[in-house]
PDB file of C-alpha atoms and ligand atoms in Angstrom:
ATOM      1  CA  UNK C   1      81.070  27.838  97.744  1.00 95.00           C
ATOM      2  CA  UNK C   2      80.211  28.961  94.283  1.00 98.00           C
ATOM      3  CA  UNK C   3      76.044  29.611  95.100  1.00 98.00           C
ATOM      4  CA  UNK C   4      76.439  31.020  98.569  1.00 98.00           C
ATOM      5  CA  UNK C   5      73.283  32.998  99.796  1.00 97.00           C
ATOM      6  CA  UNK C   6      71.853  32.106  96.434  1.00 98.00           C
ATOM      7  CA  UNK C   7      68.441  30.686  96.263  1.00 98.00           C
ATOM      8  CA  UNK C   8      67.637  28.470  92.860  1.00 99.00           C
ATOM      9  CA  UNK C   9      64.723  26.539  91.250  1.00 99.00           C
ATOM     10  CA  UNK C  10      65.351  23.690  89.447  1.00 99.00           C
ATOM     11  CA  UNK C  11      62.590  22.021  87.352  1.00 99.00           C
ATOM     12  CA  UNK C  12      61.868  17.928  86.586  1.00 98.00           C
ATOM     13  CA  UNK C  13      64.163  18.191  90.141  1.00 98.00           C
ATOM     14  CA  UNK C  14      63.252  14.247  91.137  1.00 98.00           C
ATOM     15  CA  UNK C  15      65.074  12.674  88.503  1.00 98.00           C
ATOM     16  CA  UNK C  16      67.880  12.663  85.675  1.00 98.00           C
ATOM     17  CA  UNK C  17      69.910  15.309  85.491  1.00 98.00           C
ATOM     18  CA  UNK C  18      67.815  17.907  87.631  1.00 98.00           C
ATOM     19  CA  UNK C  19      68.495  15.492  90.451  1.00 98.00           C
ATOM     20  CA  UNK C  20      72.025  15.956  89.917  1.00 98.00           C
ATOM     21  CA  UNK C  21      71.606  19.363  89.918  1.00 98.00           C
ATOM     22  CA  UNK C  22      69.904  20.090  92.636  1.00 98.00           C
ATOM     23  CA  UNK C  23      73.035  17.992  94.809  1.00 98.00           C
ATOM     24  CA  UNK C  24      75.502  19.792  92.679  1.00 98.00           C
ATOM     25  CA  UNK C  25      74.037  23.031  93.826  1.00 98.00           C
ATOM     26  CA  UNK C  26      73.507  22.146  97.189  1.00 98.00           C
ATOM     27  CA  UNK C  27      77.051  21.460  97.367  1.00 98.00           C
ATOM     28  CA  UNK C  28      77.613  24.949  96.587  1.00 98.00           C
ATOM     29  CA  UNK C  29      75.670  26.472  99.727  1.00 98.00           C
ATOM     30  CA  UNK C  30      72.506  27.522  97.000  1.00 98.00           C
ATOM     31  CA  UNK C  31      69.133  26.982  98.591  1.00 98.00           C
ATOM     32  CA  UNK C  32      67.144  24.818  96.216  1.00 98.00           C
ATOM     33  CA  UNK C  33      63.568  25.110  95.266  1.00 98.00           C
ATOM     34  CA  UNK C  34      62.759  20.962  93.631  1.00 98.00           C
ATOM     35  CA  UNK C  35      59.997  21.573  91.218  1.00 99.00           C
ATOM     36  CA  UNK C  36      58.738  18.369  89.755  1.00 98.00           C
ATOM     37  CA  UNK C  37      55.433  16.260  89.278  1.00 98.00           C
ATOM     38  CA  UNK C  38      56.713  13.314  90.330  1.00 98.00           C
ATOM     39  CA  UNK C  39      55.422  13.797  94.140  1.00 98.00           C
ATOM     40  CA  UNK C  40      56.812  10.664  95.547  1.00 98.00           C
ATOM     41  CA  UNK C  41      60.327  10.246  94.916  1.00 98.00           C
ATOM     42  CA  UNK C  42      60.470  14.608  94.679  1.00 98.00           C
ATOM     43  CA  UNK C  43      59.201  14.126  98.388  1.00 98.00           C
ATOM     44  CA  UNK C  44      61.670  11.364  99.251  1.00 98.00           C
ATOM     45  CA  UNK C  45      64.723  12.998  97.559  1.00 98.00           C
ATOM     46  CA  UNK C  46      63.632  16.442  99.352  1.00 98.00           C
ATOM     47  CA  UNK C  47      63.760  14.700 102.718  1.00 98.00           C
ATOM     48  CA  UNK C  48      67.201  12.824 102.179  1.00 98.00           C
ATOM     49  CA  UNK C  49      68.479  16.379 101.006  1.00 97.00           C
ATOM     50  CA  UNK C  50      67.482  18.250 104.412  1.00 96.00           C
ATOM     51  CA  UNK C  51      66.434  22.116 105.059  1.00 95.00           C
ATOM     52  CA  UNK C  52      68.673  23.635 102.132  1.00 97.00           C
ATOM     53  CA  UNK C  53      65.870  22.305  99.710  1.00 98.00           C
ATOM     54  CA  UNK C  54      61.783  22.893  99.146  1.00 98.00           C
ATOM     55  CA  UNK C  55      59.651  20.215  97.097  1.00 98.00           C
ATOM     56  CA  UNK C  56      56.885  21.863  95.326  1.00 98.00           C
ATOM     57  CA  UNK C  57      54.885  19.054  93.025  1.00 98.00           C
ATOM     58  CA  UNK C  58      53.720  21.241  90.634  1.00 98.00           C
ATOM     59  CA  UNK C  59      52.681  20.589  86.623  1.00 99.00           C
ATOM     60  CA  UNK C  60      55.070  23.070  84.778  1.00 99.00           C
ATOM     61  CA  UNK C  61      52.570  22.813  81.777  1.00 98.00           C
ATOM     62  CA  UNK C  62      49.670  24.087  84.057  1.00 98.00           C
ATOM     63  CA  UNK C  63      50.014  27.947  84.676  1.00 98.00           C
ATOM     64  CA  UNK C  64      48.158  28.259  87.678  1.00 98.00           C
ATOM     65  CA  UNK C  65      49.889  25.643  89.587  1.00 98.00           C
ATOM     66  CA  UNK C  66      53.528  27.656  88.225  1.00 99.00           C
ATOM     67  CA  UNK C  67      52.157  31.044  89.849  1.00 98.00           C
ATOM     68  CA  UNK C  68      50.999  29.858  92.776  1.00 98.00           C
ATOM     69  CA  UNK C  69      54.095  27.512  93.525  1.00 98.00           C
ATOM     70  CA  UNK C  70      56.817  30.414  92.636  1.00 98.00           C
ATOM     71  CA  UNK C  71      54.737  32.904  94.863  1.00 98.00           C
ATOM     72  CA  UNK C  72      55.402  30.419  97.908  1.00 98.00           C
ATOM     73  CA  UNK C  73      58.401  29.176  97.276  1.00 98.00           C
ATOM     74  CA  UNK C  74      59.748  32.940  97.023  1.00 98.00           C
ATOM     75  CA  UNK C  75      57.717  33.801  99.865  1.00 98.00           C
ATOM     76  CA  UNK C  76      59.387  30.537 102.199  1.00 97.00           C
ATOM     77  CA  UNK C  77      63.142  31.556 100.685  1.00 97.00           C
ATOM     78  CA  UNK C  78      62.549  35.046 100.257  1.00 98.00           C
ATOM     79  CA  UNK C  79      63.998  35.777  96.884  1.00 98.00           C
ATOM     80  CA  UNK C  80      64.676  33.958  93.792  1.00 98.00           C
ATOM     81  CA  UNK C  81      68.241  34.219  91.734  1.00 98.00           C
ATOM     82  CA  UNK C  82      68.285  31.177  89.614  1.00 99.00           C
ATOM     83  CA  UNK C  83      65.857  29.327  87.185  1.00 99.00           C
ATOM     84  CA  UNK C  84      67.000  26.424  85.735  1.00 99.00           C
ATOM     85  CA  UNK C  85      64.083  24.725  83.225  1.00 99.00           C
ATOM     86  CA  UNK C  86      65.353  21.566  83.257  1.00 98.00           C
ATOM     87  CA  UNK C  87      61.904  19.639  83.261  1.00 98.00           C
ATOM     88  CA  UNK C  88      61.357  17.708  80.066  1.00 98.00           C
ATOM     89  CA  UNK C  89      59.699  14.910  78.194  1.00 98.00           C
ATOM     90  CA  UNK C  90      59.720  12.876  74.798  1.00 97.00           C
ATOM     91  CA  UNK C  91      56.907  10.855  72.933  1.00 97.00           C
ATOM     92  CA  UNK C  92      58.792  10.012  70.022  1.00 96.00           C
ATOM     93  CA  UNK C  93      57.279   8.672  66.925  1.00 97.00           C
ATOM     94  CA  UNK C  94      57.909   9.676  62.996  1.00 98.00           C
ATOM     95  CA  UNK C  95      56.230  12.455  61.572  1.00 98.00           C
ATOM     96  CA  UNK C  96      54.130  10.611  59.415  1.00 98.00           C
ATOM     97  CA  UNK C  97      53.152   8.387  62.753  1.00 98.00           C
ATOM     98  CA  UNK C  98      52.946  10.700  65.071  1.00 98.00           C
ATOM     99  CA  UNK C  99      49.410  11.270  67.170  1.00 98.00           C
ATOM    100  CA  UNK C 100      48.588  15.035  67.591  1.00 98.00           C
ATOM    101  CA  UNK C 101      47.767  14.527  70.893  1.00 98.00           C
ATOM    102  CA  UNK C 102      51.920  13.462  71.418  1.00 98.00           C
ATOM    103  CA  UNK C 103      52.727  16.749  69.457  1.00 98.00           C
ATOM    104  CA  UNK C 104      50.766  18.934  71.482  1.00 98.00           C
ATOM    105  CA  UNK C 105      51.593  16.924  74.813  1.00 98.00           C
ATOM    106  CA  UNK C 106      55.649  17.908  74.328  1.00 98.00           C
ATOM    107  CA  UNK C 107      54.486  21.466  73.358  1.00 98.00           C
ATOM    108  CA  UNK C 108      52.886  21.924  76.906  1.00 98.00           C
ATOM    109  CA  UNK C 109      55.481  20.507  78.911  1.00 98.00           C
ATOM    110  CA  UNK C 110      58.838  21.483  77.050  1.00 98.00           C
ATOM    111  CA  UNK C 111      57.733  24.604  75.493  1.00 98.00           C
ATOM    112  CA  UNK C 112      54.944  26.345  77.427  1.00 98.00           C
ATOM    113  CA  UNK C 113      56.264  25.218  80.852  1.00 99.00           C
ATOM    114  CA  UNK C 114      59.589  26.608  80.286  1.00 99.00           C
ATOM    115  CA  UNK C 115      57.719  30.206  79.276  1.00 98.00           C
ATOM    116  CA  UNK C 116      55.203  29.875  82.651  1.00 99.00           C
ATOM    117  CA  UNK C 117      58.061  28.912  84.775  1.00 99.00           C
ATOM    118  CA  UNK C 118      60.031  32.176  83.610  1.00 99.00           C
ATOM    119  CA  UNK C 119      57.392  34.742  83.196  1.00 98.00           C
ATOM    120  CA  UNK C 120      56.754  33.963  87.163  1.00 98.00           C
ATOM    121  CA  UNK C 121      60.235  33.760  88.185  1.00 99.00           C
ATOM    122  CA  UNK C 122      61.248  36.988  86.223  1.00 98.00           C
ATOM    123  CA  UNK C 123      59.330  39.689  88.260  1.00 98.00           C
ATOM    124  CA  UNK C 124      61.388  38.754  91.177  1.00 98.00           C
ATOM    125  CA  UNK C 125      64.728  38.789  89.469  1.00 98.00           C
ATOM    126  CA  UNK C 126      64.026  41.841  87.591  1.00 98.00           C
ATOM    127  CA  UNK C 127      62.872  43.507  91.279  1.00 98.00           C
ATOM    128  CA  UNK C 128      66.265  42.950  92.839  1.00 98.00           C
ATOM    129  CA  UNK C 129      68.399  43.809  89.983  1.00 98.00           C
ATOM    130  CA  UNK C 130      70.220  40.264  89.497  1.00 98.00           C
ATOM    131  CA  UNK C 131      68.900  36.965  88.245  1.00 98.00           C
ATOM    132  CA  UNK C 132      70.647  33.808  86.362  1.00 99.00           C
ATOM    133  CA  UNK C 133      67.945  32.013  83.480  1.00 99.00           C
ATOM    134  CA  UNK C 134      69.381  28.307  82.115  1.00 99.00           C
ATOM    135  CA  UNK C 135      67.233  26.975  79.707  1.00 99.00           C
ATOM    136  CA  UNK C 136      67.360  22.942  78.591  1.00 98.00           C
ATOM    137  CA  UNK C 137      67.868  22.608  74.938  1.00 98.00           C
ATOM    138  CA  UNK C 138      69.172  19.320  73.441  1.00 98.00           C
ATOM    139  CA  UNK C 139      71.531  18.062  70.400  1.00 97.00           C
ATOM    140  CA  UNK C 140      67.900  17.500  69.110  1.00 97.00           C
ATOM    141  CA  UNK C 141      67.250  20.990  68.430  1.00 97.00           C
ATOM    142  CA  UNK C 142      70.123  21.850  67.171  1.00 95.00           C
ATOM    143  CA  UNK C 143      70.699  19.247  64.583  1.00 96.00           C
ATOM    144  CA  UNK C 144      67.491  17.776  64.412  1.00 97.00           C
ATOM    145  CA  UNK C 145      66.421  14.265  65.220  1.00 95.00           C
ATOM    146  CA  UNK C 146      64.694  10.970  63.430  1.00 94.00           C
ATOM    147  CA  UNK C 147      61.361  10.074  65.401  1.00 96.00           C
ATOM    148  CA  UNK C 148      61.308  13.580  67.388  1.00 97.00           C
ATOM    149  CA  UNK C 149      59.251  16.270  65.581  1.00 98.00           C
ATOM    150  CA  UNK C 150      57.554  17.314  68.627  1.00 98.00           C
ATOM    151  CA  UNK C 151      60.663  17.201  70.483  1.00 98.00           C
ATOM    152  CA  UNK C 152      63.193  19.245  68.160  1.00 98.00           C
ATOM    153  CA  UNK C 153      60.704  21.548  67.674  1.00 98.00           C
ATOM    154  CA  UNK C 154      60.656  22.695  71.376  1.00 98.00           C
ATOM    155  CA  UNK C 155      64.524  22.302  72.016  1.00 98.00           C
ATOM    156  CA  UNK C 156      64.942  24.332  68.818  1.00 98.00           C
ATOM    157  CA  UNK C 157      62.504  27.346  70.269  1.00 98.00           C
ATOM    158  CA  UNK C 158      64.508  27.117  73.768  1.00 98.00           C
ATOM    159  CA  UNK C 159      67.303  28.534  71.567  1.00 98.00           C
ATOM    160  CA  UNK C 160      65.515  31.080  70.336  1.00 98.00           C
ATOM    161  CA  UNK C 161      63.562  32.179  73.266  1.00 98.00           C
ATOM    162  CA  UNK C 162      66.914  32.239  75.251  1.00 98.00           C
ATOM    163  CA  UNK C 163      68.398  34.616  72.638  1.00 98.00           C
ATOM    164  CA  UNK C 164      65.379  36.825  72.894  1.00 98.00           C
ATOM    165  CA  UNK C 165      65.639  36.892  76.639  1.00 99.00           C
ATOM    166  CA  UNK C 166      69.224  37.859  76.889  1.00 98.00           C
ATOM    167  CA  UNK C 167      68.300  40.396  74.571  1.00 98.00           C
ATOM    168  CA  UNK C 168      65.105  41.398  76.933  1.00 98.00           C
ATOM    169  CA  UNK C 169      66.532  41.158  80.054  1.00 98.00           C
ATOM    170  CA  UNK C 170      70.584  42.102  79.765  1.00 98.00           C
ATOM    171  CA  UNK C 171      69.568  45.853  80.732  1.00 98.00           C
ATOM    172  CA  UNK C 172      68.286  44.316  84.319  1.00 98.00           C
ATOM    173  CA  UNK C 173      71.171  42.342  85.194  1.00 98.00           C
ATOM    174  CA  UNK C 174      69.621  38.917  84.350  1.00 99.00           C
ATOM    175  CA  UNK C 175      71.759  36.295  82.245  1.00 99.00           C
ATOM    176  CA  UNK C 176      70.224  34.558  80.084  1.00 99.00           C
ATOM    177  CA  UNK C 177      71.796  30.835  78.703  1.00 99.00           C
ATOM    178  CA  UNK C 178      70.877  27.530  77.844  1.00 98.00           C
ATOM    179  CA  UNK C 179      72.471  23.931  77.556  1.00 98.00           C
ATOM    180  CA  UNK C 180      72.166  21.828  74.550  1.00 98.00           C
ATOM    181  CA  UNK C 181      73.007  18.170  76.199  1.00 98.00           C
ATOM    182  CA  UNK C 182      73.815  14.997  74.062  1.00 97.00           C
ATOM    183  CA  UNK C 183      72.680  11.464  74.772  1.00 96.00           C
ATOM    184  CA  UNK C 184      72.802  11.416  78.731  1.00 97.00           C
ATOM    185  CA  UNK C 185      72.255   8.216  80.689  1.00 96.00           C
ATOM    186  CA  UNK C 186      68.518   8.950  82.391  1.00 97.00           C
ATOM    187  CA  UNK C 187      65.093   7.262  82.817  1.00 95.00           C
ATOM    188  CA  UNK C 188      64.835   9.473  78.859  1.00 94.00           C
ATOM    189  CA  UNK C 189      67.011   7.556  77.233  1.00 91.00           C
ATOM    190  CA  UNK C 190      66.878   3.937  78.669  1.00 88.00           C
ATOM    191  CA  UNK C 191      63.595   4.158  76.317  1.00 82.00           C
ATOM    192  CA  UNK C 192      65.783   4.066  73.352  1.00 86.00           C
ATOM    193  CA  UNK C 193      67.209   0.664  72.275  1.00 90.00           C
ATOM    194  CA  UNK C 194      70.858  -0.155  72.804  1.00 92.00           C
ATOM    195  CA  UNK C 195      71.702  -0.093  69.406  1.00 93.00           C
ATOM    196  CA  UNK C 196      70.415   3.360  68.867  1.00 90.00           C
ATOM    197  CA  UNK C 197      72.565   4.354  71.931  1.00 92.00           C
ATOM    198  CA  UNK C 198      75.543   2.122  70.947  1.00 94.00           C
ATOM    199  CA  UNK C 199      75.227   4.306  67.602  1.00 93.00           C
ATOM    200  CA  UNK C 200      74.790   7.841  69.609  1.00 93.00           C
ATOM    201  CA  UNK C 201      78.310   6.331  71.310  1.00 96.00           C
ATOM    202  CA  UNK C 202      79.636   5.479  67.960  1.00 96.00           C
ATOM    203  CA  UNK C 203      79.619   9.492  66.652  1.00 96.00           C
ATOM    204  CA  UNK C 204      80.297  11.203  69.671  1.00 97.00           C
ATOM    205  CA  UNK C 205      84.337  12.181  69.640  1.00 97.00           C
ATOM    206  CA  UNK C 206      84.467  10.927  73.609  1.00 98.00           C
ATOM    207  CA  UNK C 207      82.752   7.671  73.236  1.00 97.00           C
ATOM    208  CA  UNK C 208      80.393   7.392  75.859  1.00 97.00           C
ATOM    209  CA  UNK C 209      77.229   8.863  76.953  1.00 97.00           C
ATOM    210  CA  UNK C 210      77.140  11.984  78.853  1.00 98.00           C
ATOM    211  CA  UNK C 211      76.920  11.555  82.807  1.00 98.00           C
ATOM    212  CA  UNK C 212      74.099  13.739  84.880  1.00 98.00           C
ATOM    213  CA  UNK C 213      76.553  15.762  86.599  1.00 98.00           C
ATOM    214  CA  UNK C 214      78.305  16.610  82.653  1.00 98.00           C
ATOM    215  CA  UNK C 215      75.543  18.348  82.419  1.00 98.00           C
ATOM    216  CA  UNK C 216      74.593  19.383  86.124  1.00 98.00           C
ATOM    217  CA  UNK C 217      78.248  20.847  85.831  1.00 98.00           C
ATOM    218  CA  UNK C 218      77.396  23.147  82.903  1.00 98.00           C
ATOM    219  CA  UNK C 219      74.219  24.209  84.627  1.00 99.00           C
ATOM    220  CA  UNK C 220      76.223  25.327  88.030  1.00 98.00           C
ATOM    221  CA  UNK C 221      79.117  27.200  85.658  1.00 98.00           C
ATOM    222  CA  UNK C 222      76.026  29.128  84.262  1.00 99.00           C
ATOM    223  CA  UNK C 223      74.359  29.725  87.621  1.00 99.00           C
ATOM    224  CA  UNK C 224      77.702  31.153  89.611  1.00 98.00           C
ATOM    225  CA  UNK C 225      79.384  34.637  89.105  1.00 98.00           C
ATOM    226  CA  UNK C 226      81.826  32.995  87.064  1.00 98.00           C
ATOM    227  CA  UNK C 227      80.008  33.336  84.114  1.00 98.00           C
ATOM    228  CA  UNK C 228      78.546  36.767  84.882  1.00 98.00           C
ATOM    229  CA  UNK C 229      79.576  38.313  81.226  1.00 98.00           C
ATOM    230  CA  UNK C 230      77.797  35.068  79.610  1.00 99.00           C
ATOM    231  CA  UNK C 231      74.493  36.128  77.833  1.00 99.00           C
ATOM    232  CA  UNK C 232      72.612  34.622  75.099  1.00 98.00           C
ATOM    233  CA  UNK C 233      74.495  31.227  74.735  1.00 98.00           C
ATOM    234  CA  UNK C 234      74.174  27.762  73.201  1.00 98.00           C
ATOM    235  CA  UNK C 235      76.461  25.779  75.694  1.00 98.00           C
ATOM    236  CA  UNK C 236      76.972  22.628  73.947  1.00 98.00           C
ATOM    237  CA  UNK C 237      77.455  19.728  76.888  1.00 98.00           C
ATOM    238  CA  UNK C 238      77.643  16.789  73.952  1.00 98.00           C
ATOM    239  CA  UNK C 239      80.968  14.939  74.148  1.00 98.00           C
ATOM    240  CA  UNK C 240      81.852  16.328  70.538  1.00 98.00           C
ATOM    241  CA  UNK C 241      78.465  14.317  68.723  1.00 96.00           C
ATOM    242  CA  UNK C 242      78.958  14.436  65.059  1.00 91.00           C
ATOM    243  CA  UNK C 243      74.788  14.141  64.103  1.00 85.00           C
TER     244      UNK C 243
HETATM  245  P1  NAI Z 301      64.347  12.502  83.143  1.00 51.70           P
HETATM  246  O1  NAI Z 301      63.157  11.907  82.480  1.00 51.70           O
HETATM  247  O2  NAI Z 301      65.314  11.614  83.838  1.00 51.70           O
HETATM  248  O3  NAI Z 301      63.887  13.622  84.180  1.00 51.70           O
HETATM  249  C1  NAI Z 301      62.958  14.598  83.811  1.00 51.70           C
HETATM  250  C2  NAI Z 301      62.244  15.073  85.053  1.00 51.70           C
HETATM  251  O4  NAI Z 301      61.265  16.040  84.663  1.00 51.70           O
HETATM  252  C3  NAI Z 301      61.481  13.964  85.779  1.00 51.70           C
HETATM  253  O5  NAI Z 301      61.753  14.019  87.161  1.00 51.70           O
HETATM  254  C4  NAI Z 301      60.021  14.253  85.467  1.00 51.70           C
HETATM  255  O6  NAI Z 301      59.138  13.822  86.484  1.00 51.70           O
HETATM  256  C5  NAI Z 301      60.051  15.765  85.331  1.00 51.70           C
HETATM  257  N1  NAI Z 301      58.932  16.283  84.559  1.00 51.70           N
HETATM  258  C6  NAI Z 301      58.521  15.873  83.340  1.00 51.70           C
HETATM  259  N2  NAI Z 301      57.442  16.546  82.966  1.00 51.70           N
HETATM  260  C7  NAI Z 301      57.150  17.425  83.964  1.00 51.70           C
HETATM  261  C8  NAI Z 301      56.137  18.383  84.165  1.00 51.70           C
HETATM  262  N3  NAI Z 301      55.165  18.578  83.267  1.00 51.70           N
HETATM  263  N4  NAI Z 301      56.143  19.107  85.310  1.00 51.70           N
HETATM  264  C9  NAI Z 301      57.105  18.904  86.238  1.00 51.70           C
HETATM  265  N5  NAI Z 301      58.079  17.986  86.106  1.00 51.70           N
HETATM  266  C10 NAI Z 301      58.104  17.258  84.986  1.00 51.70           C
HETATM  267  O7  NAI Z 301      65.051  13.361  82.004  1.00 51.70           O
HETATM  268  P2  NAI Z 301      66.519  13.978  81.923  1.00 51.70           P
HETATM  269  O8  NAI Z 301      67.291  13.172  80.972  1.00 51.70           O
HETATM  270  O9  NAI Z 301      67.050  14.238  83.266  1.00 51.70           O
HETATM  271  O10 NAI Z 301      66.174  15.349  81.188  1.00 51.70           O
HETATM  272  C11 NAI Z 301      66.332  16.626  81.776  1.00 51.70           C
HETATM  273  C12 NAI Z 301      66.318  17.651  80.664  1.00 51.70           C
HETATM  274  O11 NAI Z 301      67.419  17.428  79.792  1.00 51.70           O
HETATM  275  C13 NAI Z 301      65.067  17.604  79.787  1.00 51.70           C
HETATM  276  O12 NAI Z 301      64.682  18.910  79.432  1.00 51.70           O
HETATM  277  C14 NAI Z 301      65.540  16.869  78.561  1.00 51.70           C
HETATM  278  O13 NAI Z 301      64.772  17.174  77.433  1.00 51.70           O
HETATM  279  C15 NAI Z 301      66.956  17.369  78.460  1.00 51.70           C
HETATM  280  N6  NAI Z 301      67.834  16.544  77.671  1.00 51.70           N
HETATM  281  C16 NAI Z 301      68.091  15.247  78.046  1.00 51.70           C
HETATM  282  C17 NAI Z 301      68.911  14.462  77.274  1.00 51.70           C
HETATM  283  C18 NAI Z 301      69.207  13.035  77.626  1.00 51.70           C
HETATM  284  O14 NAI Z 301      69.816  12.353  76.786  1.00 51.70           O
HETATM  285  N7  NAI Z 301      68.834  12.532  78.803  1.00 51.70           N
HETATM  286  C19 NAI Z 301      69.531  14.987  76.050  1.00 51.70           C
HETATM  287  C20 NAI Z 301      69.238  16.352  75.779  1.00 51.70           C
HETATM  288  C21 NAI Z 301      68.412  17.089  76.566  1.00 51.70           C
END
């Protein structure tokens, strides 16, 4: 059991691949802390799942609701080790279309949540001497992406936040990575016609979408000791996309 006597919080836990992860890490003995706004199928999921998991239906983009959520769930667990900020969202639309209100919208959730979620998480892991940060990037933010301004622009700064971090937060035993997924089969990308995805098929070197648990994989890797000398890194999780 690679996350025994671990405790971990996993946000957009309901669906996608932070479902997968939570399962993945349950698996692994790691007590799981589901943070998602999606109350009714976090709830339902929770409850299939049993006592090694606690739903909290919290906003990551609203601060209060982070703080107070992290100071129960680490009260009910006692301790947190792992942060994974998985929760994410797209309103795609070309620069020259796009509504300021979808710009700032994808700022909240996949920028500002990922820095509330961590600045209340980090006082505990910094406390016991030992904490594990994975961050969510995407193949959008590191090559860029047509119809995702908003987007790239957050999954670019989760780089560059996670590189400040490790840099931060090395000297109290917290690692600090992220994952940069491709195209993976979720509620995000059934939004995206089939030819699109056919094409995101097309230039990626294993033909096929990536599966939640590709990615859920990468995530557990970066959680367990086994990557304990791992700080500061861009784990690609893409199939070899050519963008
Ligand atoms: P998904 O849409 O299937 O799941 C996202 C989850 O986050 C949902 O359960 C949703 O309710 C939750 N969520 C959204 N906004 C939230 C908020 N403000 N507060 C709390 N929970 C919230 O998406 P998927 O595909 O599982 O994405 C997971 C992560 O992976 C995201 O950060 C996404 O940007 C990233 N990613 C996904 C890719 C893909 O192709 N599916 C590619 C690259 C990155």
């Amino acid at each position: 059991m690679r996350l025994q006597n671990k405790v971990a919080m996993i946000t957009g836990a309901a669906n996608g691949i932070g479902l997968a992860a939570v399962k993945r890490f349950v698996d692994e003995g790691a007590k799981v802390i589901m943070v998602d706004y999606d109350k009714v199928v976090g709830e339902q999921m929770a409850e299939t799942l049993g006592e090694q998991v606690a739903f909290y239906a919290v906003d990551v983009s609203q601060r209060q609701q982070v703080n107070e959520m992290v100071e129960a769930a680490a009260k009910h667990f006692g301790k947190i080790d792992i942060l994974v900020n998985n929760a994410g969202i797209t309103r795609d639309a070309t620069l020259i279309k796009m509504a300021e209100e979808d710009f700032e919208k994808v700022i909240q959730v996949n920028l500002n949540g990922v820095f509330y979620c961590t600045q209340a998480v980090v006082p505990y892991m910094v406390e016991q001497g030992f904490g594990k940060i994975i961050n969510t990037s995407s193949v959008s933010g590191v090559y860029g992406n047509f119809g995702q301004t908003n987007y790239a622009a957050t999954k670019a700064a989760i780089v560059g936040m996670t590189k400040t971090w490790s840099k931060e937060l090395g000297r109290k035993g917290i690692c600090v990575n992220a994952v940069a997924p491709g195209f993976t089969a979720t509620s995000m990308v059934e939004k995206m016609p089939d030819k699109v995805l056919k094409q995101m098929e097309g230039i990626t070197s294993l033909q096929r979408l990536g599966k939640p648990d590709d990615i859920a994989n990468a995530y557990l890797f970066l959680a367990s000791h086994e990557s304990d000398y791992i700080t500061g890194h861009v784990l690609h999780v893409d199939g070899g996309i050519m963008m």
